[in-house]
Tab-separated table of C-alpha atoms in Angstrom:
chain	number	residue	atom	x	y	z
D	11	UNK	CA	-35.247	-5.703	6.205
D	12	UNK	CA	-33.635	-1.653	5.217
D	13	UNK	CA	-33.199	-0.973	1.699
D	14	UNK	CA	-31.930	2.074	-0.439
D	15	UNK	CA	-32.621	2.378	-3.924
D	16	UNK	CA	-30.615	3.926	-6.405
D	17	UNK	CA	-33.384	8.040	-6.376
D	18	UNK	CA	-31.558	7.943	-3.165
D	19	UNK	CA	-28.521	6.415	-4.207
D	20	UNK	CA	-27.155	9.547	-4.792
D	21	UNK	CA	-27.062	11.863	-1.398
D	22	UNK	CA	-24.071	13.172	-0.473
D	23	UNK	CA	-21.970	12.214	-3.642
D	24	UNK	CA	-19.585	14.243	-4.984
D	25	UNK	CA	-19.610	15.109	-8.490
D	26	UNK	CA	-16.766	17.512	-9.070
D	27	UNK	CA	-13.359	16.616	-10.341
D	28	UNK	CA	-10.924	15.528	-7.570
D	29	UNK	CA	-7.034	16.187	-6.202
D	30	UNK	CA	-5.077	14.423	-3.862
D	31	UNK	CA	-1.764	14.888	-2.398
D	32	UNK	CA	1.102	13.040	-3.997
D	33	UNK	CA	2.396	13.428	-0.114
D	34	UNK	CA	-0.878	12.030	1.770
D	35	UNK	CA	-0.288	8.402	-1.078
D	36	UNK	CA	3.236	7.994	-0.431
D	37	UNK	CA	2.451	8.303	3.224
D	38	UNK	CA	-0.341	6.234	2.992
D	39	UNK	CA	1.402	3.589	1.286
D	40	UNK	CA	4.664	4.150	3.578
D	41	UNK	CA	2.578	3.079	6.482
D	42	UNK	CA	0.941	0.104	4.680
D	43	UNK	CA	4.354	-1.593	3.980
D	44	UNK	CA	5.357	-0.516	8.040
D	45	UNK	CA	2.516	-3.102	8.170
D	46	UNK	CA	4.734	-6.377	7.466
D	47	UNK	CA	6.966	-5.589	9.779
D	48	UNK	CA	5.345	-4.316	13.050
D	49	UNK	CA	8.957	-3.668	14.421
D	50	UNK	CA	9.650	-1.525	11.549
D	51	UNK	CA	6.752	1.358	12.332
D	52	UNK	CA	7.784	4.482	10.781
D	53	UNK	CA	10.351	2.689	9.705
D	54	UNK	CA	9.928	4.416	5.596
D	55	UNK	CA	9.175	8.143	7.013
D	56	UNK	CA	11.988	8.263	9.240
D	57	UNK	CA	14.450	6.925	6.118
D	58	UNK	CA	12.334	9.567	4.131
D	59	UNK	CA	13.488	12.326	6.680
D	60	UNK	CA	16.947	11.219	7.135
D	61	UNK	CA	17.608	11.171	3.312
D	62	UNK	CA	16.172	14.150	2.239
D	63	UNK	CA	17.401	16.543	5.204
D	64	UNK	CA	20.928	15.070	4.411
D	65	UNK	CA	19.668	16.073	0.784
D	66	UNK	CA	18.581	19.292	1.093
D	67	UNK	CA	21.994	20.329	3.355
D	68	UNK	CA	23.704	19.362	-0.084
D	69	UNK	CA	21.786	21.794	-2.211
D	70	UNK	CA	20.447	19.283	-4.543
D	71	UNK	CA	18.019	20.537	-6.790
D	72	UNK	CA	14.075	20.669	-5.956
D	73	UNK	CA	13.748	17.452	-8.899
D	74	UNK	CA	16.273	15.622	-7.023
D	75	UNK	CA	15.105	16.218	-3.862
D	76	UNK	CA	12.393	14.937	-5.025
D	77	UNK	CA	13.228	11.951	-6.596
D	78	UNK	CA	14.664	11.214	-3.125
D	79	UNK	CA	11.229	12.165	-0.636
D	80	UNK	CA	9.800	9.101	-2.871
D	81	UNK	CA	12.444	6.367	-3.655
D	82	UNK	CA	13.196	7.055	0.261
D	83	UNK	CA	9.788	6.677	1.488
D	84	UNK	CA	9.178	3.674	-0.468
D	85	UNK	CA	12.479	2.678	-0.461
D	86	UNK	CA	11.076	-0.934	0.639
D	87	UNK	CA	8.469	-1.324	-1.084
D	88	UNK	CA	9.833	-4.124	-2.902
D	89	UNK	CA	10.331	-6.230	1.095
D	90	UNK	CA	7.281	-8.380	0.417
D	91	UNK	CA	8.829	-11.183	1.966
D	92	UNK	CA	8.641	-11.192	5.769
D	93	UNK	CA	11.450	-13.098	6.090
D	94	UNK	CA	13.404	-10.582	3.722
D	95	UNK	CA	11.813	-7.766	5.482
D	96	UNK	CA	13.780	-9.088	8.580
D	97	UNK	CA	16.479	-10.049	7.489
D	98	UNK	CA	16.990	-6.070	6.048
D	99	UNK	CA	17.556	-5.224	10.545
D	100	UNK	CA	20.683	-6.205	10.358
D	101	UNK	CA	23.008	-3.315	10.138
D	102	UNK	CA	25.233	-4.493	8.026
D	103	UNK	CA	22.860	-5.943	5.938
D	104	UNK	CA	24.196	-6.638	2.006
D	105	UNK	CA	21.700	-9.015	1.144
D	106	UNK	CA	19.141	-6.144	-0.322
D	107	UNK	CA	19.148	-7.390	-3.975
D	108	UNK	CA	15.802	-9.170	-4.812
D	109	UNK	CA	13.782	-7.166	-3.170
D	110	UNK	CA	16.147	-4.236	-4.148
D	111	UNK	CA	15.187	-5.866	-7.745
D	112	UNK	CA	10.974	-6.460	-7.210
D	113	UNK	CA	10.732	-3.152	-5.561
D	114	UNK	CA	11.737	-1.086	-8.992
D	115	UNK	CA	10.211	-3.267	-10.882
D	116	UNK	CA	6.404	-2.574	-8.736
D	117	UNK	CA	7.166	0.978	-9.162
D	118	UNK	CA	7.571	1.035	-13.209
D	119	UNK	CA	4.116	-0.402	-12.994
D	120	UNK	CA	3.012	3.965	-11.992
D	121	UNK	CA	4.540	5.813	-14.661
D	122	UNK	CA	4.950	8.579	-12.399
D	123	UNK	CA	7.828	7.157	-10.341
D	124	UNK	CA	9.223	4.879	-12.471
D	125	UNK	CA	12.083	7.574	-12.342
D	126	UNK	CA	12.420	6.107	-8.569
D	127	UNK	CA	13.230	2.767	-10.047
D	128	UNK	CA	17.583	3.078	-10.263
D	129	UNK	CA	17.218	4.608	-6.781
D	130	UNK	CA	15.438	1.880	-5.235
D	131	UNK	CA	16.475	-0.793	-7.126
D	132	UNK	CA	20.047	-0.454	-5.295
D	133	UNK	CA	19.750	0.879	-1.910
D	134	UNK	CA	21.887	-1.775	-0.209
D	135	UNK	CA	24.819	-1.624	-2.601
D	136	UNK	CA	27.671	-1.212	-0.334
D	137	UNK	CA	29.965	2.204	-1.501
D	138	UNK	CA	32.834	-0.200	-0.731
D	139	UNK	CA	36.017	2.527	-2.252
D	140	UNK	CA	33.417	3.540	-4.844
D	141	UNK	CA	33.521	0.239	-6.595
D	142	UNK	CA	29.824	0.928	-5.346
D	143	UNK	CA	29.317	3.267	-8.846
D	144	UNK	CA	29.011	0.267	-10.644
D	145	UNK	CA	26.559	-3.326	-9.791
D	146	UNK	CA	26.908	-5.441	-12.136
D	147	UNK	CA	28.365	-3.235	-15.003
D	148	UNK	CA	25.603	-1.171	-14.398
D	149	UNK	CA	25.607	2.648	-13.021
D	150	UNK	CA	24.797	2.921	-9.658
D	151	UNK	CA	22.908	6.815	-8.466
D	152	UNK	CA	24.607	8.420	-6.859
D	153	UNK	CA	21.521	8.983	-4.187
D	154	UNK	CA	21.034	5.250	-3.893
D	155	UNK	CA	23.665	5.475	-1.916
D	156	UNK	CA	22.662	8.081	0.462
D	157	UNK	CA	19.188	6.832	0.749
D	158	UNK	CA	21.448	3.692	1.514
D	159	UNK	CA	22.828	5.544	4.625
D	160	UNK	CA	19.848	6.940	5.976
D	161	UNK	CA	18.134	3.230	6.091
D	162	UNK	CA	20.990	2.440	7.485
D	163	UNK	CA	20.925	5.338	10.756
D	164	UNK	CA	17.403	4.391	11.077
D	165	UNK	CA	17.923	0.589	11.116
D	166	UNK	CA	20.201	2.011	14.534
D	167	UNK	CA	17.645	3.701	16.466
D	168	UNK	CA	16.682	2.021	19.348
D	169	UNK	CA	13.036	3.070	20.333
D	170	UNK	CA	13.594	1.951	24.061
D	171	UNK	CA	15.670	4.709	24.459
D	172	UNK	CA	16.100	7.794	25.003
D	173	UNK	CA	17.752	9.072	21.749
D	174	UNK	CA	19.803	12.324	22.041
D	175	UNK	CA	21.520	9.483	24.967
D	176	UNK	CA	22.439	7.408	20.816
D	177	UNK	CA	23.389	10.204	18.697
D	178	UNK	CA	27.826	8.816	19.362
D	179	UNK	CA	27.362	4.908	19.176
D	180	UNK	CA	25.376	6.306	16.164
D	181	UNK	CA	27.998	8.196	14.985
D	182	UNK	CA	30.828	6.163	16.057
D	183	UNK	CA	29.029	2.279	13.845
D	184	UNK	CA	28.399	5.354	10.444
D	185	UNK	CA	32.067	6.190	10.831
D	186	UNK	CA	33.450	2.732	11.412
D	187	UNK	CA	31.806	1.796	7.637
D	188	UNK	CA	33.436	5.595	6.194
D	189	UNK	CA	33.726	5.035	2.465
D	190	UNK	CA	32.786	0.951	2.944
D	191	UNK	CA	29.893	1.326	3.231
D	192	UNK	CA	29.257	4.358	2.957
D	193	UNK	CA	30.332	7.047	0.621
D	194	UNK	CA	32.470	9.503	3.200
D	195	UNK	CA	30.667	12.494	1.394
D	196	UNK	CA	27.499	11.719	2.675
D	197	UNK	CA	29.087	10.496	6.138
D	198	UNK	CA	30.562	13.584	6.506
D	199	UNK	CA	27.180	15.927	6.381
D	200	UNK	CA	25.344	13.522	8.171
D	201	UNK	CA	28.284	14.411	10.788
D	202	UNK	CA	27.311	18.083	9.950
D	203	UNK	CA	23.542	17.911	11.154
D	204	UNK	CA	23.853	15.312	13.433
D	205	UNK	CA	25.327	17.690	15.309
D	206	UNK	CA	21.646	19.303	16.145
D	207	UNK	CA	19.540	17.640	18.707
D	208	UNK	CA	16.011	19.168	16.439
D	209	UNK	CA	17.625	16.538	14.040
D	210	UNK	CA	17.158	13.615	16.083
D	211	UNK	CA	13.888	14.546	17.413
D	212	UNK	CA	12.467	15.013	14.711
D	213	UNK	CA	13.419	11.716	13.985
D	214	UNK	CA	12.436	9.829	16.654
D	215	UNK	CA	8.884	11.854	17.005
D	216	UNK	CA	5.786	9.884	16.725
D	217	UNK	CA	4.478	13.036	14.242
D	218	UNK	CA	8.083	12.184	12.083
D	219	UNK	CA	4.968	11.807	9.829
D	220	UNK	CA	3.408	15.411	10.158
D	221	UNK	CA	6.843	16.838	10.816
D	222	UNK	CA	7.922	15.144	7.028
D	223	UNK	CA	5.020	17.067	5.456
D	224	UNK	CA	5.880	20.897	7.704
D	225	UNK	CA	9.317	20.362	6.404
D	226	UNK	CA	9.356	19.128	3.258
D	227	UNK	CA	5.932	20.340	1.749
D	228	UNK	CA	7.363	22.428	-1.030
D	229	UNK	CA	8.022	19.202	-2.765
D	230	UNK	CA	4.422	18.324	-2.784
D	231	UNK	CA	2.051	17.781	-6.234
D	232	UNK	CA	-1.368	16.957	-6.674
D	233	UNK	CA	-2.827	14.176	-7.977
D	234	UNK	CA	-5.660	14.211	-10.492
D	235	UNK	CA	-8.448	11.311	-11.344
D	236	UNK	CA	-6.293	9.591	-14.385
D	237	UNK	CA	-3.244	9.220	-11.566
D	238	UNK	CA	-4.956	8.305	-8.404
D	239	UNK	CA	-6.970	5.384	-10.609
D	240	UNK	CA	-3.374	3.872	-11.580
D	241	UNK	CA	-1.929	4.632	-8.440
D	242	UNK	CA	-5.178	2.245	-6.429
D	243	UNK	CA	-3.600	-0.847	-9.585
D	244	UNK	CA	0.184	-0.102	-8.137
D	245	UNK	CA	-1.783	-0.534	-4.685
D	246	UNK	CA	-4.118	-3.516	-6.092
D	247	UNK	CA	-0.257	-5.074	-7.377
D	248	UNK	CA	1.119	-5.022	-4.347
D	249	UNK	CA	-1.347	-6.472	-1.983
D	250	UNK	CA	-1.755	-9.614	-5.030
D	251	UNK	CA	1.601	-10.085	-5.022
D	252	UNK	CA	1.405	-10.913	-1.583
D	253	UNK	CA	-0.377	-14.202	-1.618
D	254	UNK	CA	-1.058	-16.163	-4.360
D	255	UNK	CA	-4.521	-16.688	-3.008
D	256	UNK	CA	-6.004	-13.771	-2.747
D	257	UNK	CA	-4.032	-12.645	-6.262
D	258	UNK	CA	-6.497	-10.908	-8.615
D	259	UNK	CA	-8.837	-10.419	-5.847
D	260	UNK	CA	-9.024	-6.791	-5.618
D	261	UNK	CA	-9.643	-6.086	-9.513
D	262	UNK	CA	-12.244	-8.326	-10.023
D	263	UNK	CA	-14.414	-6.835	-6.500
D	264	UNK	CA	-13.506	-3.214	-8.668
D	265	UNK	CA	-14.518	-4.432	-11.581
D	266	UNK	CA	-18.136	-5.505	-10.015
D	267	UNK	CA	-18.246	-2.515	-7.947
D	268	UNK	CA	-18.302	-0.322	-10.678
D	269	UNK	CA	-20.559	-2.321	-12.126
D	270	UNK	CA	-22.850	-2.134	-9.780
D	271	UNK	CA	-22.460	1.033	-8.980
D	272	UNK	CA	-23.874	2.328	-12.859
D	273	UNK	CA	-26.314	0.300	-12.641
D	274	UNK	CA	-27.660	2.806	-9.095
D	275	UNK	CA	-27.170	5.168	-12.025
D	276	UNK	CA	-23.318	6.777	-10.105
D	277	UNK	CA	-22.237	9.363	-12.352
D	278	UNK	CA	-19.277	8.564	-13.797
D	279	UNK	CA	-16.565	10.585	-11.482
D	280	UNK	CA	-17.634	8.217	-8.184
D	281	UNK	CA	-17.423	4.732	-10.414
D	282	UNK	CA	-14.013	5.213	-10.975
D	283	UNK	CA	-14.216	6.170	-7.562
D	284	UNK	CA	-16.000	3.594	-6.553
D	285	UNK	CA	-13.442	0.557	-9.404
D	286	UNK	CA	-10.392	2.995	-6.738
D	287	UNK	CA	-12.128	1.794	-3.185
D	288	UNK	CA	-11.829	-1.786	-5.077
D	289	UNK	CA	-8.258	-1.736	-5.545
D	290	UNK	CA	-8.029	-0.899	-2.435
D	291	UNK	CA	-9.805	-2.005	-0.454
D	292	UNK	CA	-8.170	-5.373	1.387
D	293	UNK	CA	-4.291	-2.961	1.684
D	294	UNK	CA	-4.525	-3.634	5.423
D	295	UNK	CA	-4.207	-7.286	3.934
D	296	UNK	CA	-0.185	-6.362	4.731
D	297	UNK	CA	-0.974	-6.720	8.093
D	298	UNK	CA	-1.453	-9.687	7.817
D	299	UNK	CA	1.197	-12.602	7.444
D	300	UNK	CA	1.058	-14.817	4.394
D	301	UNK	CA	1.205	-17.756	6.988
D	302	UNK	CA	-2.101	-16.847	7.465
D	303	UNK	CA	-2.887	-16.101	3.865
D	304	UNK	CA	-2.499	-18.993	2.526
D	305	UNK	CA	-3.438	-21.483	4.684
D	306	UNK	CA	-5.602	-24.244	3.067
D	307	UNK	CA	-6.987	-25.463	6.565
D	308	UNK	CA	-9.595	-23.390	8.488
D	309	UNK	CA	-8.513	-20.495	10.710
D	310	UNK	CA	-8.306	-20.757	13.561
D	311	UNK	CA	-10.031	-18.302	16.883
D	312	UNK	CA	-6.695	-16.753	17.238
D	313	UNK	CA	-5.849	-16.717	13.318
D	314	UNK	CA	-9.441	-15.012	12.363
D	315	UNK	CA	-9.211	-11.984	14.918
D	316	UNK	CA	-6.261	-11.064	12.620
D	317	UNK	CA	-7.124	-11.453	9.439
D	318	UNK	CA	-11.332	-9.388	11.345
D	319	UNK	CA	-8.330	-7.026	11.830
D	320	UNK	CA	-6.919	-6.023	8.237
D	321	UNK	CA	-10.179	-3.693	7.412
D	322	UNK	CA	-9.411	-1.909	9.977
D	323	UNK	CA	-6.050	-1.006	8.976
D	324	UNK	CA	-7.427	-0.092	5.812
D	325	UNK	CA	-9.535	2.636	7.099
D	326	UNK	CA	-6.324	3.775	9.120
D	327	UNK	CA	-4.271	2.966	5.839
D	328	UNK	CA	-6.507	5.810	3.384
D	329	UNK	CA	-7.738	7.749	5.875
D	330	UNK	CA	-4.439	9.593	5.878
D	331	UNK	CA	-5.762	11.078	2.889
D	332	UNK	CA	-7.227	13.771	2.567
D	333	UNK	CA	-10.348	14.309	0.256
D	334	UNK	CA	-10.293	10.094	-0.796
D	335	UNK	CA	-13.288	10.560	2.907
D	336	UNK	CA	-15.722	8.109	0.240
D	337	UNK	CA	-13.675	6.317	-1.065
D	338	UNK	CA	-12.060	5.741	2.566
D	339	UNK	CA	-15.696	4.621	3.477
D	340	UNK	CA	-16.686	2.905	0.861
D	341	UNK	CA	-13.152	0.441	1.398
D	342	UNK	CA	-13.258	0.061	4.375
D	343	UNK	CA	-16.792	-1.109	4.976
D	344	UNK	CA	-16.578	-4.090	2.714
D	345	UNK	CA	-16.124	-6.616	5.990
D	346	UNK	CA	-19.432	-4.695	7.893
D	347	UNK	CA	-23.159	-5.894	7.623
D	348	UNK	CA	-27.000	-4.842	7.819
D	349	UNK	CA	-27.345	-6.443	11.096
D	350	UNK	CA	-24.955	-5.087	13.073
D	351	UNK	CA	-22.237	-7.802	12.867
D	352	UNK	CA	-19.323	-6.882	10.758
D	353	UNK	CA	-16.476	-6.502	11.316
D	354	UNK	CA	-14.688	-4.432	12.719
D	355	UNK	CA	-16.808	-1.022	12.943
D	356	UNK	CA	-20.269	-3.057	13.557
D	357	UNK	CA	-22.438	0.054	11.380
D	358	UNK	CA	-25.690	-0.903	10.722
D	359	UNK	CA	-28.912	0.162	9.012
D	360	UNK	CA	-28.977	4.007	8.115
D	361	UNK	CA	-24.443	3.711	9.097
D	362	UNK	CA	-24.007	1.906	5.660
D	363	UNK	CA	-24.226	4.397	2.220
D	364	UNK	CA	-24.914	2.947	-0.969
D	365	UNK	CA	-21.395	3.216	-2.076
D	366	UNK	CA	-20.542	0.948	0.819
D	367	UNK	CA	-23.751	-1.853	0.363
D	368	UNK	CA	-22.232	-2.107	-2.824
D	369	UNK	CA	-18.832	-2.929	-2.225
D	370	UNK	CA	-20.341	-5.509	0.603
D	371	UNK	CA	-22.139	-7.301	-1.992
D	372	UNK	CA	-19.132	-7.159	-4.957
D	373	UNK	CA	-16.392	-8.301	-2.475
D	374	UNK	CA	-18.974	-11.407	-1.030
D	375	UNK	CA	-19.617	-12.151	-5.146
D	376	UNK	CA	-15.851	-12.245	-5.975
D	377	UNK	CA	-14.484	-14.254	-3.494
D	378	UNK	CA	-17.737	-17.005	-3.800
D	379	UNK	CA	-17.270	-16.605	-7.984
D	380	UNK	CA	-13.532	-16.667	-8.029
D	381	UNK	CA	-10.998	-19.728	-8.297
D	382	UNK	CA	-8.703	-20.118	-5.252
D	383	UNK	CA	-5.800	-21.953	-5.195
D	384	UNK	CA	-7.742	-24.632	-2.808
D	385	UNK	CA	-11.173	-24.865	-4.749
D	386	UNK	CA	-12.730	-23.792	-7.435
D	387	UNK	CA	-15.433	-20.779	-7.713
D	388	UNK	CA	-19.020	-21.749	-6.927
D	389	UNK	CA	-21.646	-22.011	-9.454
D	390	UNK	CA	-24.461	-19.110	-10.174
D	391	UNK	CA	-27.387	-21.424	-7.706
D	392	UNK	CA	-25.290	-21.984	-5.248
D	393	UNK	CA	-24.068	-17.913	-4.922
D	394	UNK	CA	-27.419	-17.295	-5.710
D	395	UNK	CA	-28.022	-19.606	-2.428
D	396	UNK	CA	-25.564	-17.734	-0.562
D	397	UNK	CA	-26.706	-14.041	-0.989
D	398	UNK	CA	-30.187	-15.363	-0.543
D	399	UNK	CA	-29.473	-16.632	3.041
D	400	UNK	CA	-27.504	-13.445	3.830
D	401	UNK	CA	-30.496	-11.352	2.653
D	402	UNK	CA	-33.009	-13.438	4.859
D	403	UNK	CA	-30.903	-12.891	8.095
D	404	UNK	CA	-29.963	-9.415	6.931
D	405	UNK	CA	-26.836	-8.690	5.733
D	406	UNK	CA	-27.025	-7.088	2.640
D	407	UNK	CA	-29.101	-4.982	0.994
D	408	UNK	CA	-31.614	-6.437	-1.133
D	409	UNK	CA	-31.671	-4.087	-4.198
D	410	UNK	CA	-28.560	-3.981	-4.518
D	411	UNK	CA	-27.851	-7.968	-4.327
D	412	UNK	CA	-31.074	-7.987	-6.784
D	413	UNK	CA	-29.307	-6.026	-9.114
D	414	UNK	CA	-26.421	-8.102	-9.251
D	415	UNK	CA	-28.056	-11.289	-9.200
D	416	UNK	CA	-30.702	-9.589	-12.268
D	417	UNK	CA	-27.502	-8.914	-14.328
D	418	UNK	CA	-25.678	-11.717	-12.829
D	419	UNK	CA	-24.264	-13.521	-16.902
D	420	UNK	CA	-22.667	-9.827	-17.797
D	421	UNK	CA	-21.308	-9.249	-13.874
D	422	UNK	CA	-19.767	-12.427	-14.172
D	423	UNK	CA	-18.423	-11.677	-17.205
D	424	UNK	CA	-17.441	-8.389	-15.866
D	425	UNK	CA	-15.531	-9.898	-13.352
D	426	UNK	CA	-13.895	-12.641	-15.089
D	427	UNK	CA	-12.260	-10.192	-17.500
D	428	UNK	CA	-11.258	-7.695	-14.716
D	429	UNK	CA	-9.414	-10.871	-12.909
D	430	UNK	CA	-8.186	-13.075	-16.683
D	431	UNK	CA	-6.749	-9.660	-17.518
D	432	UNK	CA	-4.684	-8.910	-13.595
D	433	UNK	CA	-3.364	-12.438	-13.491
D	434	UNK	CA	-1.782	-11.955	-17.426
D	435	UNK	CA	-0.490	-8.588	-15.511
D	436	UNK	CA	0.887	-10.455	-12.338
D	437	UNK	CA	2.635	-13.286	-14.689
D	438	UNK	CA	4.011	-10.231	-16.841
D	439	UNK	CA	5.126	-8.227	-14.091
D	440	UNK	CA	6.809	-11.489	-12.079
D	441	UNK	CA	8.670	-12.878	-15.735
D	442	UNK	CA	10.625	-9.562	-15.727
D	443	UNK	CA	10.504	-9.059	-12.086
D	444	UNK	CA	13.115	-12.715	-11.702
D	445	UNK	CA	14.562	-11.672	-14.997
D	446	UNK	CA	16.747	-9.497	-13.501
D	447	UNK	CA	16.945	-7.312	-16.343
């Protein structure tokens, strides 16, 4: 039965601070949001490309360009409800108030993005001959109308047809709504940049993410460890608002994993990275329909296969972030097992580093101990029995499991504290999000 000792646990771990591109972070989140509706793959990146291209052509200042870039690539962040996302595919869709408000409230949870909230809140507001300058007596940022136009252009693109053969029809639809849905000034600029075939070929390219990074690299900033920690909590809120069945789960895993890491003498930096990985480990569940996430009965084989894919999507989302390699590995390996029968990669033995083994134990412990709407959390004796069985079957690392069970009372208090705090945060978030103030 293979085990890693605390003495060996620090091999290949970084000991310096980390710095991550803001572009990589928002690109990974836009990919995660696209997973909610596979029909809209690359939708956020396309809207960002259109909006930022228009703004750049118009000579917007650097700071305003940066806001447009970030707001447009995250514009549907509030469309967590799958049905709302499907409705927004309609060209003349005007019912985006709910997900616009929710998106704005989510952005306020991450202070570096708080200034994006007004742009996102009103991105489905019609221009309506200038009446759209106000909404419910509130001033609508002019750039929200720019994002609205970009969003509708992106919706009109048909990936089943050659992009250059669609230009005239898309232009016709946009012109038909000039000064109605859209500001005539923005429509005029769109028609100018539309004359370049490269605009359309870039827009339809499967490499749109790379194109964005190349064309607008001058807009990116770098995030340090404190920003990344806040960002991971921001991700966790998005994950936890997706389903009431697993609300606060990410926070419980993060707190448990961080404490276990400290017991194995991880550095302060690596303990923080472990916490970040815990917050992000279930980001791939955005690809799992709520009908499966919230099913109280037993899942059938087809449904289990959908669930089993989520940790793969966690890896594919986080793998886009340069400098996130350890965090990505720890987060995406949380359903692996030492015997190689876990998922999604089937790693075994030495393929699973100590950080991954800690995350595996932290995830199982939190899932067993936390209350769910359909059951109460298990008591200590039952949790011990589950872990003893996992060790006997060579599923989990014995030393990591022993570290948790030997410190059960304090580990459980840490988990409970983190989840209670997150529950209070989520309750406050939903209260403000539904107040529409």
